[in-house]
Amino acid sequence: VDAAADRHVWAESYERSANDIFAVESEIAQSVASALRIRLSGDERRGISRPPTANPEAYEHYLRARAAAERTTRTEAEIRAAIDAYSAAVRLDPSFTIAWAQLSRRHANFFSLAYDRSDERVNLARAALEEATRLAPDSLDVRAAHGYFQFVVDGDLAAAERTYRAIEDRAPGTIEPAAGLAQITRELGQMDRMKDYSRRVVALDPLNHYRHSIVCQDYLTSREFELALQSCKRALELLPGDAGILVIEATIYQARGALEEARA
């Protein structure tokens, strides 16, 4: 529906077997693109024509892992749950590239949050990334996982920034380079650039509570308390009562000297 013109643009009914879920997703995506006269890039066309996996059970594990990975608290148990689910996905379908890339990211995340700083954890992250790269070296998801590894495991911010910029040049409308560059520029203390990338993140992914919580932290770091508070409020609208977001909100009030609000 074209809401501005109150005009019906496209509709279609589909009856398929549940085993055809990936095929019908691709069919719908291509039909919508055609109806809206959207010009797809090569990456986008490949993305909607190739299912991520042909195994529905593997995809179920993948979706559960994504849900666990986007919790704002990122507790040890939550990341372990995501790692276990991604591991199950790649056991069921060893060619599941995106699951390998995300498995690498979660091992790297486990390392970066200091739940496990061992060489074994680094090797697990690297091995999953190498497998994803072997399967699809040009995949944007794989390149993003590579940038994340450079950032949080290698600690090579310059290399990570180059990787994310290359993704941005190739696919400027995707979320991962904006999100990665927002965090890298925050680490570098480049607050004006960080705020630009943070605004881009929430514009590209406006209904993702986790993205809003990260942007909230970015603004808090740069002492932009009003913007931080607005981001936290939006994140809580999307996920009411979330403990991780409430912690950030309390920290903002405390930093502003509003101790009663922080205590509440």
mmCIF file of C-alpha atoms in Angstrom:
data_model
loop_
_atom_site.group_PDB
_atom_site.id
_atom_site.type_symbol
_atom_site.label_atom_id
_atom_site.label_comp_id
_atom_site.label_asym_id
_atom_site.label_seq_id
_atom_site.Cartn_x
_atom_site.Cartn_y
_atom_site.Cartn_z
ATOM 1 C CA VAL A 1 0.000 0.000 0.000
ATOM 2 C CA ASP A 2 1.221 3.481 -0.913
ATOM 3 C CA ALA A 3 0.162 5.157 2.345
ATOM 4 C CA ALA A 4 0.704 8.719 1.113
ATOM 5 C CA ALA A 5 -1.589 8.239 -1.902
ATOM 6 C CA ASP A 6 -3.890 5.702 -0.195
ATOM 7 C CA ARG A 7 -3.307 3.428 -3.179
ATOM 8 C CA HIS A 8 -3.150 -0.356 -3.318
ATOM 9 C CA VAL A 9 0.082 -1.301 -5.101
ATOM 10 C CA TRP A 10 0.449 -5.075 -4.935
ATOM 11 C CA ALA A 11 -1.054 -8.225 -3.410
ATOM 12 C CA GLU A 12 -0.887 -11.923 -4.123
ATOM 13 C CA SER A 13 -1.910 -15.158 -2.437
ATOM 14 C CA TYR A 14 0.439 -18.114 -2.076
ATOM 15 C CA GLU A 15 -0.281 -21.727 -1.223
ATOM 16 C CA ARG A 16 2.817 -23.832 -0.761
ATOM 17 C CA SER A 17 4.095 -26.739 1.281
ATOM 18 C CA ALA A 18 5.966 -25.744 4.437
ATOM 19 C CA ASN A 19 9.017 -27.331 2.845
ATOM 20 C CA ASP A 20 8.912 -24.599 0.181
ATOM 21 C CA ILE A 21 9.167 -21.732 2.673
ATOM 22 C CA PHE A 22 12.499 -20.441 1.348
ATOM 23 C CA ALA A 23 11.371 -20.622 -2.267
ATOM 24 C CA VAL A 24 8.178 -18.689 -1.540
ATOM 25 C CA GLU A 25 10.119 -16.039 0.444
ATOM 26 C CA SER A 26 12.332 -15.504 -2.590
ATOM 27 C CA GLU A 27 9.329 -15.437 -4.928
ATOM 28 C CA ILE A 28 7.521 -12.836 -2.802
ATOM 29 C CA ALA A 29 10.622 -10.642 -2.488
ATOM 30 C CA GLN A 30 11.169 -10.619 -6.242
ATOM 31 C CA SER A 31 7.475 -9.910 -6.893
ATOM 32 C CA VAL A 32 7.489 -6.949 -4.494
ATOM 33 C CA ALA A 33 10.665 -5.553 -6.037
ATOM 34 C CA SER A 34 9.112 -5.836 -9.492
ATOM 35 C CA ALA A 35 5.813 -4.242 -8.396
ATOM 36 C CA LEU A 36 7.629 -1.289 -6.809
ATOM 37 C CA ARG A 37 10.033 -1.001 -9.750
ATOM 38 C CA ILE A 38 12.996 -1.367 -7.437
ATOM 39 C CA ARG A 39 16.347 -1.797 -9.127
ATOM 40 C CA LEU A 40 18.176 -4.534 -7.238
ATOM 41 C CA SER A 41 21.948 -4.686 -7.004
ATOM 42 C CA GLY A 42 23.734 -7.919 -7.834
ATOM 43 C CA ASP A 43 24.209 -8.651 -4.116
ATOM 44 C CA GLU A 44 20.533 -8.020 -3.407
ATOM 45 C CA ARG A 45 19.380 -10.180 -6.301
ATOM 46 C CA ARG A 46 21.592 -13.040 -5.157
ATOM 47 C CA GLY A 47 20.401 -12.550 -1.575
ATOM 48 C CA ILE A 48 16.736 -13.068 -2.421
ATOM 49 C CA SER A 49 17.241 -15.806 -4.995
ATOM 50 C CA ARG A 50 19.371 -18.090 -2.845
ATOM 51 C CA PRO A 51 17.922 -19.443 0.401
ATOM 52 C CA PRO A 52 20.376 -19.286 3.343
ATOM 53 C CA THR A 53 19.884 -23.023 3.901
ATOM 54 C CA ALA A 54 17.723 -25.784 2.490
ATOM 55 C CA ASN A 55 17.322 -27.297 5.960
ATOM 56 C CA PRO A 56 14.312 -25.884 7.890
ATOM 57 C CA GLU A 57 15.569 -27.331 11.186
ATOM 58 C CA ALA A 58 18.945 -25.626 10.742
ATOM 59 C CA TYR A 59 17.133 -22.373 9.992
ATOM 60 C CA GLU A 60 15.068 -22.770 13.168
ATOM 61 C CA HIS A 61 18.273 -23.019 15.222
ATOM 62 C CA TYR A 62 19.663 -20.001 13.363
ATOM 63 C CA LEU A 63 16.608 -17.873 14.207
ATOM 64 C CA ARG A 64 16.747 -18.904 17.869
ATOM 65 C CA ALA A 65 20.427 -17.962 17.931
ATOM 66 C CA ARG A 66 19.710 -14.542 16.430
ATOM 67 C CA ALA A 67 17.044 -13.934 19.080
ATOM 68 C CA ALA A 68 19.468 -14.860 21.883
ATOM 69 C CA ALA A 69 22.283 -12.794 20.371
ATOM 70 C CA GLU A 70 20.218 -9.594 20.232
ATOM 71 C CA ARG A 71 19.424 -9.466 23.950
ATOM 72 C CA THR A 72 20.710 -6.174 25.306
ATOM 73 C CA THR A 73 22.231 -7.652 28.451
ATOM 74 C CA ARG A 74 24.539 -10.061 26.599
ATOM 75 C CA THR A 75 24.972 -12.292 29.663
ATOM 76 C CA GLU A 76 27.278 -15.293 29.545
ATOM 77 C CA ALA A 77 24.268 -17.618 29.425
ATOM 78 C CA GLU A 78 22.674 -15.702 26.532
ATOM 79 C CA ILE A 79 25.815 -15.771 24.412
ATOM 80 C CA ARG A 80 26.359 -19.451 25.201
ATOM 81 C CA ALA A 81 22.786 -20.130 24.081
ATOM 82 C CA ALA A 82 23.457 -18.316 20.794
ATOM 83 C CA ILE A 83 26.723 -20.227 20.278
ATOM 84 C CA ASP A 84 24.991 -23.553 20.955
ATOM 85 C CA ALA A 85 22.168 -22.748 18.518
ATOM 86 C CA TYR A 86 24.504 -21.570 15.737
ATOM 87 C CA SER A 87 26.636 -24.679 16.295
ATOM 88 C CA ALA A 88 23.527 -26.837 15.926
ATOM 89 C CA ALA A 89 22.639 -25.004 12.700
ATOM 90 C CA VAL A 90 26.011 -25.665 11.071
ATOM 91 C CA ARG A 91 26.015 -29.297 12.231
ATOM 92 C CA LEU A 92 22.701 -29.789 10.448
ATOM 93 C CA ASP A 93 23.867 -27.862 7.377
ATOM 94 C CA PRO A 94 27.674 -27.517 7.116
ATOM 95 C CA SER A 95 27.216 -25.206 4.088
ATOM 96 C CA PHE A 96 25.134 -22.643 6.068
ATOM 97 C CA THR A 97 27.432 -19.671 5.462
ATOM 98 C CA ILE A 98 25.593 -17.001 7.471
ATOM 99 C CA ALA A 99 25.373 -19.303 10.489
ATOM 100 C CA TRP A 100 29.151 -19.857 10.343
ATOM 101 C CA ALA A 101 29.729 -16.093 10.131
ATOM 102 C CA GLN A 102 27.430 -15.425 13.082
ATOM 103 C CA LEU A 103 28.998 -18.261 15.082
ATOM 104 C CA SER A 104 32.371 -16.551 14.637
ATOM 105 C CA ARG A 105 30.895 -13.257 15.841
ATOM 106 C CA ARG A 106 29.425 -14.818 18.968
ATOM 107 C CA HIS A 107 32.700 -16.510 19.906
ATOM 108 C CA ALA A 108 34.417 -13.153 19.338
ATOM 109 C CA ASN A 109 31.749 -11.422 21.432
ATOM 110 C CA PHE A 110 32.286 -13.969 24.230
ATOM 111 C CA PHE A 111 35.998 -13.102 24.102
ATOM 112 C CA SER A 112 35.485 -9.327 23.968
ATOM 113 C CA LEU A 113 33.187 -9.307 27.017
ATOM 114 C CA ALA A 114 35.871 -11.241 28.949
ATOM 115 C CA TYR A 115 33.732 -14.293 29.655
ATOM 116 C CA ASP A 116 36.566 -16.322 28.133
ATOM 117 C CA ARG A 117 39.816 -14.702 26.993
ATOM 118 C CA SER A 118 41.560 -17.963 26.169
ATOM 119 C CA ASP A 119 43.432 -18.828 22.992
ATOM 120 C CA GLU A 120 40.920 -21.636 22.502
ATOM 121 C CA ARG A 121 38.055 -19.110 22.272
ATOM 122 C CA VAL A 122 39.993 -17.043 19.736
ATOM 123 C CA ASN A 123 40.686 -20.164 17.702
ATOM 124 C CA LEU A 124 36.986 -21.102 17.725
ATOM 125 C CA ALA A 125 36.079 -17.636 16.411
ATOM 126 C CA ARG A 126 38.805 -17.803 13.781
ATOM 127 C CA ALA A 127 37.899 -21.324 12.644
ATOM 128 C CA ALA A 128 34.230 -20.411 12.144
ATOM 129 C CA LEU A 129 35.259 -17.283 10.220
ATOM 130 C CA GLU A 130 37.633 -19.283 8.021
ATOM 131 C CA GLU A 131 34.881 -21.791 7.218
ATOM 132 C CA ALA A 132 32.454 -18.998 6.341
ATOM 133 C CA THR A 133 35.129 -17.390 4.154
ATOM 134 C CA ARG A 134 35.840 -20.701 2.415
ATOM 135 C CA LEU A 135 32.143 -21.121 1.632
ATOM 136 C CA ALA A 136 31.435 -17.572 0.446
ATOM 137 C CA PRO A 137 34.432 -15.214 0.452
ATOM 138 C CA ASP A 138 32.464 -12.364 -1.150
ATOM 139 C CA SER A 139 29.449 -12.549 1.184
ATOM 140 C CA LEU A 140 28.658 -9.268 2.947
ATOM 141 C CA ASP A 141 27.843 -11.195 6.137
ATOM 142 C CA VAL A 142 31.229 -12.888 6.012
ATOM 143 C CA ARG A 143 33.031 -9.611 5.391
ATOM 144 C CA ALA A 144 31.166 -8.038 8.336
ATOM 145 C CA ALA A 145 32.191 -10.952 10.568
ATOM 146 C CA HIS A 146 35.778 -10.398 9.445
ATOM 147 C CA GLY A 147 35.573 -6.721 10.405
ATOM 148 C CA TYR A 148 34.115 -7.636 13.796
ATOM 149 C CA PHE A 149 36.960 -10.110 14.434
ATOM 150 C CA GLN A 150 39.539 -7.465 13.547
ATOM 151 C CA PHE A 151 37.831 -5.015 15.885
ATOM 152 C CA VAL A 152 37.149 -7.020 19.052
ATOM 153 C CA VAL A 153 39.715 -9.844 18.869
ATOM 154 C CA ASP A 154 42.700 -8.414 16.996
ATOM 155 C CA GLY A 155 42.096 -4.916 18.363
ATOM 156 C CA ASP A 156 43.114 -3.560 14.948
ATOM 157 C CA LEU A 157 40.706 -0.644 14.588
ATOM 158 C CA ALA A 158 42.331 0.641 11.392
ATOM 159 C CA ALA A 159 41.946 -2.731 9.650
ATOM 160 C CA ALA A 160 38.373 -3.108 10.895
ATOM 161 C CA GLU A 161 37.496 0.369 9.649
ATOM 162 C CA ARG A 162 38.902 -0.457 6.198
ATOM 163 C CA THR A 163 36.852 -3.647 6.091
ATOM 164 C CA TYR A 164 33.621 -1.897 7.062
ATOM 165 C CA ARG A 165 34.274 0.941 4.619
ATOM 166 C CA ALA A 166 34.734 -1.567 1.805
ATOM 167 C CA ILE A 167 31.345 -3.098 2.699
ATOM 168 C CA GLU A 168 29.801 0.379 2.842
ATOM 169 C CA ASP A 169 31.150 1.220 -0.622
ATOM 170 C CA ARG A 170 29.740 -2.015 -2.018
ATOM 171 C CA ALA A 171 26.368 -1.918 -0.236
ATOM 172 C CA PRO A 172 25.670 1.566 1.179
ATOM 173 C CA GLY A 173 22.138 0.727 2.317
ATOM 174 C CA THR A 174 23.118 -2.117 4.670
ATOM 175 C CA ILE A 175 23.194 -1.886 8.449
ATOM 176 C CA GLU A 176 26.421 -3.709 9.360
ATOM 177 C CA PRO A 177 29.004 -1.166 8.155
ATOM 178 C CA ALA A 178 27.151 1.724 9.813
ATOM 179 C CA ALA A 179 26.880 -0.201 13.098
ATOM 180 C CA GLY A 180 30.523 -1.279 13.005
ATOM 181 C CA LEU A 181 31.823 2.172 12.119
ATOM 182 C CA ALA A 182 29.718 3.766 14.882
ATOM 183 C CA GLN A 183 31.459 1.600 17.471
ATOM 184 C CA ILE A 184 34.927 2.018 15.959
ATOM 185 C CA THR A 185 34.668 5.810 15.808
ATOM 186 C CA ARG A 186 33.424 5.792 19.422
ATOM 187 C CA GLU A 187 36.542 3.842 20.436
ATOM 188 C CA LEU A 188 38.689 6.348 18.521
ATOM 189 C CA GLY A 189 37.004 9.282 20.276
ATOM 190 C CA GLN A 190 35.713 10.682 16.960
ATOM 191 C CA MET A 191 32.367 11.702 18.422
ATOM 192 C CA ASP A 192 31.024 13.736 15.492
ATOM 193 C CA ARG A 193 31.571 10.822 13.115
ATOM 194 C CA MET A 194 30.167 8.430 15.697
ATOM 195 C CA LYS A 195 26.937 10.435 15.953
ATOM 196 C CA ASP A 196 26.567 10.457 12.157
ATOM 197 C CA TYR A 197 26.896 6.675 12.007
ATOM 198 C CA SER A 198 24.593 6.219 15.011
ATOM 199 C CA ARG A 199 21.864 8.230 13.297
ATOM 200 C CA ARG A 200 22.334 6.107 10.198
ATOM 201 C CA VAL A 201 21.991 2.905 12.239
ATOM 202 C CA VAL A 202 18.578 3.794 13.675
ATOM 203 C CA ALA A 203 17.402 5.118 10.297
ATOM 204 C CA LEU A 204 18.308 1.815 8.620
ATOM 205 C CA ASP A 205 16.959 -0.435 11.398
ATOM 206 C CA PRO A 206 14.350 1.626 13.286
ATOM 207 C CA LEU A 207 12.496 -1.265 14.988
ATOM 208 C CA ASN A 208 15.525 -3.054 16.434
ATOM 209 C CA HIS A 209 15.708 -2.498 20.197
ATOM 210 C CA TYR A 210 19.295 -3.740 20.373
ATOM 211 C CA ARG A 211 20.461 -1.182 17.807
ATOM 212 C CA HIS A 212 18.773 1.605 19.770
ATOM 213 C CA SER A 213 20.445 0.456 22.994
ATOM 214 C CA ILE A 214 23.892 0.538 21.361
ATOM 215 C CA VAL A 215 23.212 4.019 19.963
ATOM 216 C CA CYS A 216 22.113 5.035 23.454
ATOM 217 C CA GLN A 217 25.509 3.913 24.784
ATOM 218 C CA ASP A 218 27.255 5.802 21.987
ATOM 219 C CA TYR A 219 25.506 9.040 22.952
ATOM 220 C CA LEU A 220 26.166 8.412 26.657
ATOM 221 C CA THR A 221 29.882 7.998 25.931
ATOM 222 C CA SER A 222 29.948 11.350 24.130
ATOM 223 C CA ARG A 223 27.948 12.953 27.004
ATOM 224 C CA GLU A 224 25.034 13.748 24.698
ATOM 225 C CA PHE A 225 22.662 12.938 27.536
ATOM 226 C CA GLU A 226 19.420 14.153 25.975
ATOM 227 C CA LEU A 227 20.013 12.176 22.774
ATOM 228 C CA ALA A 228 21.038 9.166 24.859
ATOM 229 C CA LEU A 229 17.844 9.387 26.877
ATOM 230 C CA GLN A 230 15.721 9.659 23.730
ATOM 231 C CA SER A 231 17.389 6.533 22.331
ATOM 232 C CA CYS A 232 16.808 4.641 25.581
ATOM 233 C CA LYS A 233 13.155 5.658 25.668
ATOM 234 C CA ARG A 234 12.709 4.411 22.103
ATOM 235 C CA ALA A 235 14.465 1.132 22.930
ATOM 236 C CA LEU A 236 12.152 0.639 25.938
ATOM 237 C CA GLU A 237 9.113 1.299 23.762
ATOM 238 C CA LEU A 238 10.282 -1.563 21.556
ATOM 239 C CA LEU A 239 11.191 -3.850 24.477
ATOM 240 C CA PRO A 240 9.456 -2.648 27.665
ATOM 241 C CA GLY A 241 11.157 -3.395 30.971
ATOM 242 C CA ASP A 242 14.383 -4.730 29.453
ATOM 243 C CA ALA A 243 17.015 -4.840 32.205
ATOM 244 C CA GLY A 244 19.943 -3.956 29.947
ATOM 245 C CA ILE A 245 18.266 -0.810 28.627
ATOM 246 C CA LEU A 246 17.160 0.218 32.135
ATOM 247 C CA VAL A 247 20.767 -0.025 33.323
ATOM 248 C CA ILE A 248 21.855 2.393 30.604
ATOM 249 C CA GLU A 249 18.963 4.745 31.418
ATOM 250 C CA ALA A 250 19.914 4.751 35.117
ATOM 251 C CA THR A 251 23.514 5.524 34.153
ATOM 252 C CA ILE A 252 22.373 8.499 32.061
ATOM 253 C CA TYR A 253 20.389 9.946 34.966
ATOM 254 C CA GLN A 254 23.327 9.398 37.307
ATOM 255 C CA ALA A 255 25.717 11.130 34.882
ATOM 256 C CA ARG A 256 23.334 14.104 34.752
ATOM 257 C CA GLY A 257 23.203 14.275 38.540
ATOM 258 C CA ALA A 258 19.530 13.228 38.606
ATOM 259 C CA LEU A 259 20.054 10.723 41.403
ATOM 260 C CA GLU A 260 16.372 10.240 42.324
ATOM 261 C CA GLU A 261 15.535 9.286 38.734
ATOM 262 C CA ALA A 262 18.581 7.015 38.621
ATOM 263 C CA ARG A 263 17.579 5.332 41.862
ATOM 264 C CA ALA A 264 14.021 4.784 40.577
#
